[in-house]
Amino acid sequence: MKKRITLADVASAAGVSLMTVSRAINNKPGVGEDMRLAIVKLAEELGYQPNQIARSLATNFTTTVGLVVPDNTNPFFAQIARGVEDTAYKQNYNIFLVNTGENPAREQAALDSLWQKGVDGLILCSSRLPGESLEIEFSRFPAVVLINRELKDPVAHAITINVDDRRGAHRAIKYFREQGRQHIAYIDGPATSLSAKRRLEGYQSALEEAGIGFEPDLVECCAPDTEGGRIATASLIARAPKIDAIYCFNDLVAVGAIQMVRESGKKVPEDIAIIGVDDIPLATIIRPQITTLHVNLRHIGRLAMRTLLDVIEGGSSATAIQIEPVLVVRESA
Amino acid sequence: MKKRITLADVASAAGVSLMTVSRAINNKPGVGEDMRLAIVKLAEELGYQPNQIARSLATNFTTTVGLVVPDNTNPFFAQIARGVEDTAYKQNYNIFLVNTGENPAREQAALDSLWQKGVDGLILCSSRLPGESLEIEFSRFPAVVLINRELKDPVAHAITINVDDRRGAHRAIKYFREQGRQHIAYIDGPATSLSAKRRLEGYQSALEEAGIGFEPDLVECCAPDTEGGRIATASLIARAPKIDAIYCFNDLVAVGAIQMVRESGKKVPEDIAIIGVDDIPLATIIRPQITTLHVNLRHIGRLAMRTLLDVIEGGSSATAIQIEPVLVVRESA
DNA sequence: TTGTATGCGTTATCAA
DNA sequence: TTGATAACGCATACAA
């Protein structure tokens, strides 16, 4: 393995002091322009690359941020991660990716580890940590962006980014109503999920706003996948044969719903219209293509990173950001 | 933001020297057992967490590795990343995730950046770098694992992991032959792709082995997605109506093929059998469920990280690892 | 404009 | 078994 070239190496090769080289390379004032050019050129020739570790020890900055997600395999977080990394790259930051597997202990361990590595900031997605633990994290990390989690009270250098699930549900229900649908069911995700709670609220309030009452019979919970959608739809149809529309927790559930509706001899969307959430790639692959609520997740990732950098640099901004989902009308509704 | 507790703080609180604390915490010899316990306990109480940056500067190790992928949004790499992170976590390592977007310049910049951060090793997926550049990287990183890329000559601390695409193609063709299929077509991916090249070779040699000649007319290239599969299948059917089996570059292509076969009035698998590659989640969601070549990508990720750690720790192993795909028979063939 | 001393928090090295 | 001192490579503060 090759030896590392240090500032000292460049300095002695240039016949100047270490500090002059440092200033030249970091574009700091106090160096003659001709000298600077010569030094930069020499450093390049020698193949000098700054040792970020030494730099970090001296400055207390690492140009490094932590990204904590439940599972980077989930397209939802994968898209966000991509967005985060995109703008991180542009700003010469690197990201530590950590999975928690929905396990609070592992999440806590991950945060400790990131803290020991001195990250400049933290992007925390769907944290499962209790509120008190979060507060402790806020107090030790210089900057935190929280995605998909709400805060009771605003915190100094913490910013939350959430999808406006209530608004999304409103859009979907309103669309159903405009199509003349009368009996709108909702298949919700696991009760533990924050989004599930918010979407249910949205569904409920939208129905009331539309003048149709909320019927508990028309709501069913399920695992947030295709199989869950199949099961929930089957029992929904059995229990309330009159339903003519189903709002689904996500697109995978919607796929299961579509399959089950068809297997029961009804047509999508003629007999039963279906709307999903997420706009995953699958939504345009299967037939009928799924009408769904779309959010630009990669954009959220970029926004999160930009916001985090703002906080790190001291230029604070809003403390709670809401993202509006857009209804993409395709074939299932 | 809270002040950091350092070794010195613990030392003065314990009334001993800095080094004694260091030894106690790192379980190094030279400390009385009673003393060690007392110090560890005190450190815990004070909330001491080692500063990894200082430690790295002193030891030249960072317990950090770089993971470079074209796009972490692609399920193929997302699965691998998850596997890598899983075992990294268990060994108290953190991973830097970087996307290249298939852009060699960005890939090179990413490697420089990781090198500056002093990573202990590198996992490089589907690198687009020319061979000479790769050699330079091998010489400066302490350890490298290359996924989905082959090396002409074995390199000291570089290890390659590849899916045995030729073998996979053989399996598929053999299965088709056992079913009595006579005219087996192949829809290949983009010619630039290494896997595409290997799979085509496998298809060709398998046909020859089976005693049926290779007909160029039965091969079509396409974009590696559903739309590509649709287009390729359409022209394949038009050109060679007698085909009764299609081996597809991946599952998305297979989905397109299935759709197009059906739209042309034929049945899957009765008239035309279809086999894909990858076993993505979609394979079990759509009907008919796709028969496909499965590789455990998460396992590959874990293997990659384990292997990398072996190299870092000096315990070298094999230099080229091949992973065998498994044929999962479902409904499409 | 340039150079010198000092410190960042830790481990390695030697001495007690 | 312990402790003092010098690195690690860089940047900050101050002196020339």
Short mmCIF file of C-alpha atoms (C1' of nucleotides) in Angstrom, two decimals, chain A residues 17 19-20 23 30-32 57, chain C residues 1-5 7-9:
data_model
loop_
_atom_site.label_atom_id
_atom_site.label_comp_id
_atom_site.label_asym_id
_atom_site.label_seq_id
_atom_site.Cartn_x
_atom_site.Cartn_y
_atom_site.Cartn_z
CA SER A 17 6.23 26.08 5.63
CA MET A 19 0.95 26.51 6.97
CA THR A 20 1.52 28.19 3.66
CA ARG A 23 -3.64 28.13 3.34
CA GLY A 30 -2.63 35.20 3.46
CA VAL A 31 -0.89 33.66 0.47
CA GLY A 32 0.40 35.38 -2.62
CA LEU A 57 -9.93 16.29 14.70
"C1'" DT C 1 2.69 37.61 3.31
"C1'" DT C 2 4.87 33.98 5.83
"C1'" DG C 3 6.26 31.07 9.76
"C1'" DT C 4 6.10 29.07 14.73
"C1'" DA C 5 3.86 27.20 18.59
"C1'" DG C 7 -3.97 21.78 20.58
"C1'" DC C 8 -7.75 18.37 18.84
"C1'" DG C 9 -8.39 13.12 21.69
#
